[in-house]
Short mmCIF file of C-alpha atoms in Angstrom, two decimals:
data_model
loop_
_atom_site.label_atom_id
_atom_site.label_comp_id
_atom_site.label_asym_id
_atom_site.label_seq_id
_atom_site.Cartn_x
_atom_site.Cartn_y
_atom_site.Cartn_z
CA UNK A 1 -0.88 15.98 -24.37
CA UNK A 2 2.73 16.12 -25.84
CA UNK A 3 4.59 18.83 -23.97
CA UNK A 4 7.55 17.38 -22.67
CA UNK A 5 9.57 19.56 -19.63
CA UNK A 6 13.02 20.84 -20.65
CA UNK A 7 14.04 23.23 -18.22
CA UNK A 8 17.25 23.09 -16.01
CA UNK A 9 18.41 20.37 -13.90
CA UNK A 10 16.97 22.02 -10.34
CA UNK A 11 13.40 21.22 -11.23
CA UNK A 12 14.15 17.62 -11.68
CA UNK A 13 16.32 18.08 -8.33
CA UNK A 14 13.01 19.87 -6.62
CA UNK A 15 10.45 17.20 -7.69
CA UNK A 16 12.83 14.46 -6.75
CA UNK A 17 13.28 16.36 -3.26
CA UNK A 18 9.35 16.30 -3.17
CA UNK A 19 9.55 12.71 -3.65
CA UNK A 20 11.86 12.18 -0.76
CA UNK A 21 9.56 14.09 1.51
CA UNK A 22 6.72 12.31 0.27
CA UNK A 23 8.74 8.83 2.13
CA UNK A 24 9.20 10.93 4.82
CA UNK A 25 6.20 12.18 5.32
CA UNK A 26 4.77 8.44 5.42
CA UNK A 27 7.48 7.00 7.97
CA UNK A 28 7.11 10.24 10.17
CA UNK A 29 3.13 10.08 9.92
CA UNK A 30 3.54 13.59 9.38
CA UNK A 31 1.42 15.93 7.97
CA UNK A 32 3.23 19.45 8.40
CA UNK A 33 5.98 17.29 6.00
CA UNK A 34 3.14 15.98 3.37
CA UNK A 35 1.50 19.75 3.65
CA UNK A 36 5.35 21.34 2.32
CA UNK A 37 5.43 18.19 -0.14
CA UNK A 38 2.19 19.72 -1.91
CA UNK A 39 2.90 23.30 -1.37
CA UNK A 40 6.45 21.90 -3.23
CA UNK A 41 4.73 20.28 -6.03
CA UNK A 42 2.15 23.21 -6.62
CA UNK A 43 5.78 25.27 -6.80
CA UNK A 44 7.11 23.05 -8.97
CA UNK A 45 3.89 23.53 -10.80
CA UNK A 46 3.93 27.03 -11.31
CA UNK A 47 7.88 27.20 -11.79
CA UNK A 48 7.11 24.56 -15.13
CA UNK A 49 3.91 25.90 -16.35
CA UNK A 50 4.42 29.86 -16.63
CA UNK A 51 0.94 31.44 -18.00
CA UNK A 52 2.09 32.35 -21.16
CA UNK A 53 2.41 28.81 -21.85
CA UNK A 54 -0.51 27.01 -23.52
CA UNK A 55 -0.38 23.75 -21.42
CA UNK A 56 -1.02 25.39 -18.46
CA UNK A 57 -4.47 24.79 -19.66
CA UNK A 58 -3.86 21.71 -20.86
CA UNK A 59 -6.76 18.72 -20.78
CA UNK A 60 -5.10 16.92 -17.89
CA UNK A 61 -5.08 20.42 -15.91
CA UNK A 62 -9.10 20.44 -16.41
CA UNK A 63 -9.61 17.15 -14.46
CA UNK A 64 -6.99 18.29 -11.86
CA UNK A 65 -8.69 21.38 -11.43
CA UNK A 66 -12.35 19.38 -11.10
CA UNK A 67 -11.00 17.20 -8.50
CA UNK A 68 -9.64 19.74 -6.65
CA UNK A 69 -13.32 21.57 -6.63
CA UNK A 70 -14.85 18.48 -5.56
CA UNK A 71 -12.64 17.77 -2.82
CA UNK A 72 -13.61 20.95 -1.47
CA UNK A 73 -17.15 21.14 -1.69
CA UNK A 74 -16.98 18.17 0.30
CA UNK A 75 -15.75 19.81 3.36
CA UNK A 76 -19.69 21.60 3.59
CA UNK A 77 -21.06 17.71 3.36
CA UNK A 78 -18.84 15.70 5.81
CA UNK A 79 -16.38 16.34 8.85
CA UNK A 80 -13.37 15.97 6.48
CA UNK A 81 -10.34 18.82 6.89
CA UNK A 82 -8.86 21.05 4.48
CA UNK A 83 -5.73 19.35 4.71
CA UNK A 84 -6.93 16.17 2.61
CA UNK A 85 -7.59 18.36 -0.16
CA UNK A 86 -3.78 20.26 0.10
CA UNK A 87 -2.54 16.61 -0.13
CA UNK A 88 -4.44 15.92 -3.25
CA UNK A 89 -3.90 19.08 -4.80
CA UNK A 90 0.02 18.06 -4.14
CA UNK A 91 -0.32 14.45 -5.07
CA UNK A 92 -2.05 15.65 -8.61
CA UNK A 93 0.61 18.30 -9.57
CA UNK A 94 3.46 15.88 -8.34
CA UNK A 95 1.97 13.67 -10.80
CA UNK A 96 1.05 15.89 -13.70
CA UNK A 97 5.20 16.95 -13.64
CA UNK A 98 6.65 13.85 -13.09
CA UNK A 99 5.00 12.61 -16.35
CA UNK A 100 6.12 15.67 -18.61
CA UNK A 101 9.45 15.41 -17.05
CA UNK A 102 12.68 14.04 -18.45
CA UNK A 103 12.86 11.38 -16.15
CA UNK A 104 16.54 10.13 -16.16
CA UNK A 105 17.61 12.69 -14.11
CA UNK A 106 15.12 11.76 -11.39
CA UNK A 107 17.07 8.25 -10.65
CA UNK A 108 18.61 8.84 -7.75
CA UNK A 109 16.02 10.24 -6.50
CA UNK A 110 13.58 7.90 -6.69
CA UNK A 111 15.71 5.30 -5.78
CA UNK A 112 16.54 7.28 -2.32
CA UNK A 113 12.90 7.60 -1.75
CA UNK A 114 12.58 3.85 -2.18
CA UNK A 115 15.57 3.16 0.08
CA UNK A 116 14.69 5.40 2.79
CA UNK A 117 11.15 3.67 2.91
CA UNK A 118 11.81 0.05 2.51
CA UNK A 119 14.94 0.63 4.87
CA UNK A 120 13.25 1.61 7.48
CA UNK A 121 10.85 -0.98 7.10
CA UNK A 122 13.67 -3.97 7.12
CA UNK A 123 15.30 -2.31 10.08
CA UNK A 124 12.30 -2.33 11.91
CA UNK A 125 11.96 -5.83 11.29
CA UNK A 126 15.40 -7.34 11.38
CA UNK A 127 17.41 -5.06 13.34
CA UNK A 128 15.58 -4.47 16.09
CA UNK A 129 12.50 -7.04 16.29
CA UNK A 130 9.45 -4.62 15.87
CA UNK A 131 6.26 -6.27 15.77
CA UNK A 132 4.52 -5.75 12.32
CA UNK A 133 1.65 -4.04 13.83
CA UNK A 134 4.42 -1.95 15.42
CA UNK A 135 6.41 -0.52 12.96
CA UNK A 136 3.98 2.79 11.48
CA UNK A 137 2.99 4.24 14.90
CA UNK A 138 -0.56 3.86 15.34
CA UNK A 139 -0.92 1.91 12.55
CA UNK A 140 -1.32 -2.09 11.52
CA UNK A 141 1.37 -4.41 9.74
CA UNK A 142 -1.52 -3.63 6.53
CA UNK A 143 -0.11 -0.02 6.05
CA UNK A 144 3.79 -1.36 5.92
CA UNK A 145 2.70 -4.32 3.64
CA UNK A 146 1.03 -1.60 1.42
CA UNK A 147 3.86 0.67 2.05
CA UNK A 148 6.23 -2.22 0.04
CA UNK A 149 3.83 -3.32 -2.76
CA UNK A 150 3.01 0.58 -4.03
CA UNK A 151 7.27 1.64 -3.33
CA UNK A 152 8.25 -1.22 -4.77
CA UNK A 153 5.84 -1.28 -7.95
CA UNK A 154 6.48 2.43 -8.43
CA UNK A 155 10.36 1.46 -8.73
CA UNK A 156 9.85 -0.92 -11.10
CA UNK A 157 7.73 1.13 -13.14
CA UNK A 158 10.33 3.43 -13.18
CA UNK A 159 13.00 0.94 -14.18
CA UNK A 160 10.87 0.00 -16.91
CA UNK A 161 9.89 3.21 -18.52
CA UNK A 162 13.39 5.04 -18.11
CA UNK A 163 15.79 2.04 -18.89
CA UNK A 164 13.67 -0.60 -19.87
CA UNK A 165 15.12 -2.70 -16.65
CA UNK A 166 13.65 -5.19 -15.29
CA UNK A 167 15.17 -6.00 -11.79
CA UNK A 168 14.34 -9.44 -10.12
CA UNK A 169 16.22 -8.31 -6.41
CA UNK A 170 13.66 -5.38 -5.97
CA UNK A 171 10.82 -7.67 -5.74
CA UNK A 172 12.02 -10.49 -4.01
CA UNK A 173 13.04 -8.08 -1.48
CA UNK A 174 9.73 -7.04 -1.62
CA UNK A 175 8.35 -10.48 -1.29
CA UNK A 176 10.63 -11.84 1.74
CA UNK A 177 9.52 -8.32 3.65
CA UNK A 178 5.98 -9.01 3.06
CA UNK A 179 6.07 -12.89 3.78
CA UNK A 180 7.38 -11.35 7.73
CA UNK A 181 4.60 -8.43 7.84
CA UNK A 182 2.25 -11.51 7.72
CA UNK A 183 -0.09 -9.31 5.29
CA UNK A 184 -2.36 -11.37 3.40
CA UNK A 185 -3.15 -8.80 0.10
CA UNK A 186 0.26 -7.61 0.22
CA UNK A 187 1.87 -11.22 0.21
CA UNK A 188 -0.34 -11.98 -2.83
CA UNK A 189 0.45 -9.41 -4.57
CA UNK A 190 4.14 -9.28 -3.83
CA UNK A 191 4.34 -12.78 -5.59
CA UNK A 192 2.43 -11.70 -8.45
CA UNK A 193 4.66 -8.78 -9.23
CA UNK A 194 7.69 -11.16 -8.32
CA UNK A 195 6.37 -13.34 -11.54
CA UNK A 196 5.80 -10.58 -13.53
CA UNK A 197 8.88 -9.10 -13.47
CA UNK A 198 10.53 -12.32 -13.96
CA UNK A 199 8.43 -13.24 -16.89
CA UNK A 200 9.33 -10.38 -18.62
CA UNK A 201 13.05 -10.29 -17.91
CA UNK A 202 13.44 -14.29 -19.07
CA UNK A 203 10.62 -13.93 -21.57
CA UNK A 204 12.63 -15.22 -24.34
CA UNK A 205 13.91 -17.69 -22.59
CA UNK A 206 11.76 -20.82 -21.73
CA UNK A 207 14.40 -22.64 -20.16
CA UNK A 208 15.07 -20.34 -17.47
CA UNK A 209 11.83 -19.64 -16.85
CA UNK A 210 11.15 -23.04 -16.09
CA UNK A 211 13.92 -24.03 -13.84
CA UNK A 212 13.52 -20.47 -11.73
CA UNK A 213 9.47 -20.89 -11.75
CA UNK A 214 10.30 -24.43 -10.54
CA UNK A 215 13.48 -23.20 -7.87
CA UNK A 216 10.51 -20.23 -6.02
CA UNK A 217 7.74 -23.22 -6.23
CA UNK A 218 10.12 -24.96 -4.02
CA UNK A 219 11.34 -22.62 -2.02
CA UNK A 220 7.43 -21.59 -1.46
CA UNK A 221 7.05 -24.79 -0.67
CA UNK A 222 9.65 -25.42 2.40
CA UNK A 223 8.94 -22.02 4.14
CA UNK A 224 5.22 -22.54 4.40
CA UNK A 225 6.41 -25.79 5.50
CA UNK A 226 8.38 -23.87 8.37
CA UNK A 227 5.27 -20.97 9.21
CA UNK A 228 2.38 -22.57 7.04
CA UNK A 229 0.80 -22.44 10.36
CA UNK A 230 1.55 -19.11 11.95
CA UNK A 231 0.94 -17.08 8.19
CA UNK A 232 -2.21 -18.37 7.92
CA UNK A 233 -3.75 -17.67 11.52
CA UNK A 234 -1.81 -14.10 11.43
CA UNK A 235 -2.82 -13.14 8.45
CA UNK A 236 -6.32 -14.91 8.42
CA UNK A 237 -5.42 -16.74 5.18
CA UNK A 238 -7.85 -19.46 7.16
CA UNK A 239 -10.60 -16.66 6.88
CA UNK A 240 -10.62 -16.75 3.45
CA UNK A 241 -12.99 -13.40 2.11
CA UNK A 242 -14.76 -13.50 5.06
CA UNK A 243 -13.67 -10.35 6.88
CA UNK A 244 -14.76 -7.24 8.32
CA UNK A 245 -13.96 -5.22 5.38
CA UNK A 246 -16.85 -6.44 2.86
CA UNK A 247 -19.17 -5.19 6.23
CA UNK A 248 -17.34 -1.94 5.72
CA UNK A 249 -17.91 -1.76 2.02
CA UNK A 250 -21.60 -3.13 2.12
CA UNK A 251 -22.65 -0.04 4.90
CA UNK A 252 -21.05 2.53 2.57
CA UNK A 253 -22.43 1.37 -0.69
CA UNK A 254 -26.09 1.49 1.52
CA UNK A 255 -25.62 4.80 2.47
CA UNK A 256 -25.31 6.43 -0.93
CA UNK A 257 -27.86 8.35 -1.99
CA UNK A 258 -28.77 11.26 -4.92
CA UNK A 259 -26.64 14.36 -2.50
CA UNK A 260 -24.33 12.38 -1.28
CA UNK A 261 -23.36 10.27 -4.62
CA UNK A 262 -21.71 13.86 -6.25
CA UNK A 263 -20.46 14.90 -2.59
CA UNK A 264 -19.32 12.20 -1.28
CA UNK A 265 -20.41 10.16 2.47
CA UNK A 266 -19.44 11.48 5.48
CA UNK A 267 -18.43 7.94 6.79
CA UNK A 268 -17.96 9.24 10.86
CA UNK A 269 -21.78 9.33 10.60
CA UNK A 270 -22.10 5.53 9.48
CA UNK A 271 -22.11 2.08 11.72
CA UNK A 272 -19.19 0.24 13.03
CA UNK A 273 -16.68 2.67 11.10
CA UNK A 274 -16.04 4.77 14.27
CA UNK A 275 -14.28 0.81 15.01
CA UNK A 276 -11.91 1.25 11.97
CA UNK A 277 -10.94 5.35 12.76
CA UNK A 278 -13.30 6.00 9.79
CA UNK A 279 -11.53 3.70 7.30
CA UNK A 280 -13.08 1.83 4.87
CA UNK A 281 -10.34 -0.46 3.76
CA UNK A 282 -10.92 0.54 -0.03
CA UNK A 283 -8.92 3.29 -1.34
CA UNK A 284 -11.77 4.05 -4.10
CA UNK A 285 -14.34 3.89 -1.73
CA UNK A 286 -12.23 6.28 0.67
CA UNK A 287 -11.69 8.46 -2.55
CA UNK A 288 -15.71 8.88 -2.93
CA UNK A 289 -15.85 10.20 0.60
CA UNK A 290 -13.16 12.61 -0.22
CA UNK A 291 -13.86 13.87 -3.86
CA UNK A 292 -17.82 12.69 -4.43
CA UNK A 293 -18.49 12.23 -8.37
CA UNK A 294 -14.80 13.26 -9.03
CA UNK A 295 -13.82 9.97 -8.20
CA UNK A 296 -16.25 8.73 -10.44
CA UNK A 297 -14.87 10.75 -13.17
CA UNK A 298 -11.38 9.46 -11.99
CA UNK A 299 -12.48 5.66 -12.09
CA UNK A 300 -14.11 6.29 -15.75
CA UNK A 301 -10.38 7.69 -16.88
CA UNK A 302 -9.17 4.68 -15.06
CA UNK A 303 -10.68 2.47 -17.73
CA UNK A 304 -9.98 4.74 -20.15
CA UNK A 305 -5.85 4.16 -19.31
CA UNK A 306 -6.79 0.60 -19.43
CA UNK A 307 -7.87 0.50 -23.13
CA UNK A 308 -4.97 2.68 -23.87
CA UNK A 309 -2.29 0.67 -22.69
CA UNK A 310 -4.01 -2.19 -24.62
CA UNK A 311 -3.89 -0.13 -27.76
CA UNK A 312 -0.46 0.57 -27.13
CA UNK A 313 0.77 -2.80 -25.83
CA UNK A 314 2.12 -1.47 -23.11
CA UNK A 315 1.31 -4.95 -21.05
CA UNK A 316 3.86 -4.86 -18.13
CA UNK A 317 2.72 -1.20 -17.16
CA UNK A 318 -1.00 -2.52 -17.46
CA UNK A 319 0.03 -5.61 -14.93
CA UNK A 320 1.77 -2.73 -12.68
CA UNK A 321 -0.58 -0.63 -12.53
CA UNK A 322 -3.42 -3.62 -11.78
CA UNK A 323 -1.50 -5.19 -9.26
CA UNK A 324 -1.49 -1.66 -7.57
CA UNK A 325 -4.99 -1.50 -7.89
CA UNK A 326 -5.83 -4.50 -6.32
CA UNK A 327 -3.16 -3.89 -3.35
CA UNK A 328 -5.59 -0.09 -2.92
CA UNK A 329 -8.57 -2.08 -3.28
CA UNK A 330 -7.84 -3.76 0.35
CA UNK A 331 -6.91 -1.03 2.04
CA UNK A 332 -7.49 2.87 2.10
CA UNK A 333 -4.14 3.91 2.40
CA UNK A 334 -4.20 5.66 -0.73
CA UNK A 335 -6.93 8.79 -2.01
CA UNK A 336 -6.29 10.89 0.30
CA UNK A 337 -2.87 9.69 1.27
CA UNK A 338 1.06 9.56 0.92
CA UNK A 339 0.61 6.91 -2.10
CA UNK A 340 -1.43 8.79 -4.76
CA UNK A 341 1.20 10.51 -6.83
CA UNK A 342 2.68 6.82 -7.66
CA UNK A 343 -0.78 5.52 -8.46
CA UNK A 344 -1.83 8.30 -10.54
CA UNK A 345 1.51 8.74 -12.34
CA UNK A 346 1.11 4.73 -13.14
CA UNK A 347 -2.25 5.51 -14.32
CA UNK A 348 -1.57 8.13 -16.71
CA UNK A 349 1.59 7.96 -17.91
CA UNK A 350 0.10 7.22 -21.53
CA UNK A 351 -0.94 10.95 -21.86
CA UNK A 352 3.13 11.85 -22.06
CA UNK A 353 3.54 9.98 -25.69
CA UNK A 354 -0.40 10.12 -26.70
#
């Protein structure tokens, strides 16, 4: 695909408003604000894409449209709502135009959208105290710690791709919040994407490098000296893998069978999930009760973006986007969720210069 969006500056304005609501959807737990974010993007959608336009049925649009299908013939086979596939339908199209789009002109609002989110989260945490497990209503210290990693990679991603920045303070940031939400995927990833980003920003200069790997060894060093003890019991670092969510994982995978692999398990049916509020802690495995074989297809093209950033050498948008994977792959805050557009424009972004 090689259409590229030039229309007039109030579509980049609308799908960076879309954006914003997506933040605020997440910090509000709202979903009459995530249900206007997709009816948005589906605007936006139509408003790019007018049917005398060939890329309206472009190849992208045919695996939109398949997911979409799948999504809803799931609703016969499980309890799942209608409103999981609106938020998908809005997550895909909010995706699909954010690639085609000139992106410069989206800046400030992605940057608000990042601001607004990991604002909230530091006030909650150093202004007035909140407990980690206290800051999303209803929800644990694992959706903030997500909440960081996938707003924080997205940024940088768009840094990268629009400017070909590579900002060290976004990531520390990143870092320090998730070393006080006491999450144990998000703190390992955090420092990952910390060391990427600084390995590509000093990469020509070995010096550097060494002294600044050597200065956050240290540092690393003197604050687990300080809460060595209380990250690893809250976070069950101590644990190690053993943890209720390869349980979770091993019922699903037993479940599967020939009608349910293309449809997709209805997961309030199985064992000790009514525990978790029908979570499975695995964003693909929540995306196979939701879609059936259309996240199959969608894992397949995962691969697929794999081998072409490869081809292309496009390594620090491979690291991003794996780094994001493994963050989803610990938690099912993403597929059906606030987080898919940034995963999904991270996945594909190749198709915009294939």
């Amino acid at each position: 695909m090689k259409a590229i969006i030039h229309k007039d500056n109030y579509l980049s304005h609308l799908i960076g408003l879309t954006l914003v609501l997506m933040a605020i959807s997440d910090i509000l737990q709202s979903k009459e604000v995530i249900l206007v974010s997709a009816l948005l993007s589906f605007g936006i959608f139509i408003l790019c894409f007018p049917m005398k336009e060939r890329f309206w049925f472009s190849e992208a649009m045919i695996f939109v449209v398949f997911l979409i299908v799948m999504s809803l013939i799931n609703l016969f086979f499980t309890e799942n709502g209608l409103g999981g596939s609106i938020t998908l339908m809005g997550n895909l199209l909010l995706a699909y135009v954010f690639i085609l789009l000139e992106n410069k002109k989206l800046t400030f609002w992605v940057v608000l959208s990042y601001a607004i989110t990991i604002g909230f989260i530091a006030y909650k945490l150093f202004i007035i105290n909140a407990d980690p497990n206290e800051i999303y209503e209803g929800l644990s210290r694992n959706h903030a710690g997500f909440v960081v990693v996938f707003w924080t990679g997205f940024l940088m991603f768009y840094l990268k791709i629009t400017y070909n920045l590579y900002l060290l303070i976004f990531p520390i940031f990143g870092l320090i919040l998730s070393f006080f939400l006491f999450g144990r995927t998000s703190l390992i990833v955090s420092a990952l994407l910390v060391l990427l980003v600084f390995f590509y920003k000093f990469r020509k200069n070995r010096v550097i490098q060494f002294l600044l790997v050597s200065a956050l060894v240290a540092v690393c060093y003197y604050l687990f000296l300080d809460f060595g003890d209380k990250l690893t019991s809250d976070t069950n670092l101590g644990a190690g893998l053993d943890t209720p969510r390869w349980e979770l994982w091993r019922i699903y995978l037993e479940h599967i069978n020939f009608v349910n692999l293309f449809t997709g398990v209805d997961v309030s049916v199985l064992p000790m999930y009514d525990q978790f509020s029908g979570n499975p802690h695995n964003s693909f495995i929540k995306f196979h009760s939701r879609a059936g074989i259309g996240s199959i297809v969608f894992i397949i093209l995962f691969f697929v973006s794999i081998f072409k950033y490869i081809k292309y050498r496009h390594y620090y948008i491979l690291w991003l986007l794996l780094l994001l994977t493994i963050r989803a792959s610990f938690d099912g805050d993403m597929f059906v969720g606030n987080f898919d557009f940034i995963f999904l424009i991270i996945t594909f972004y190749w198709i915009k210069t294939d």
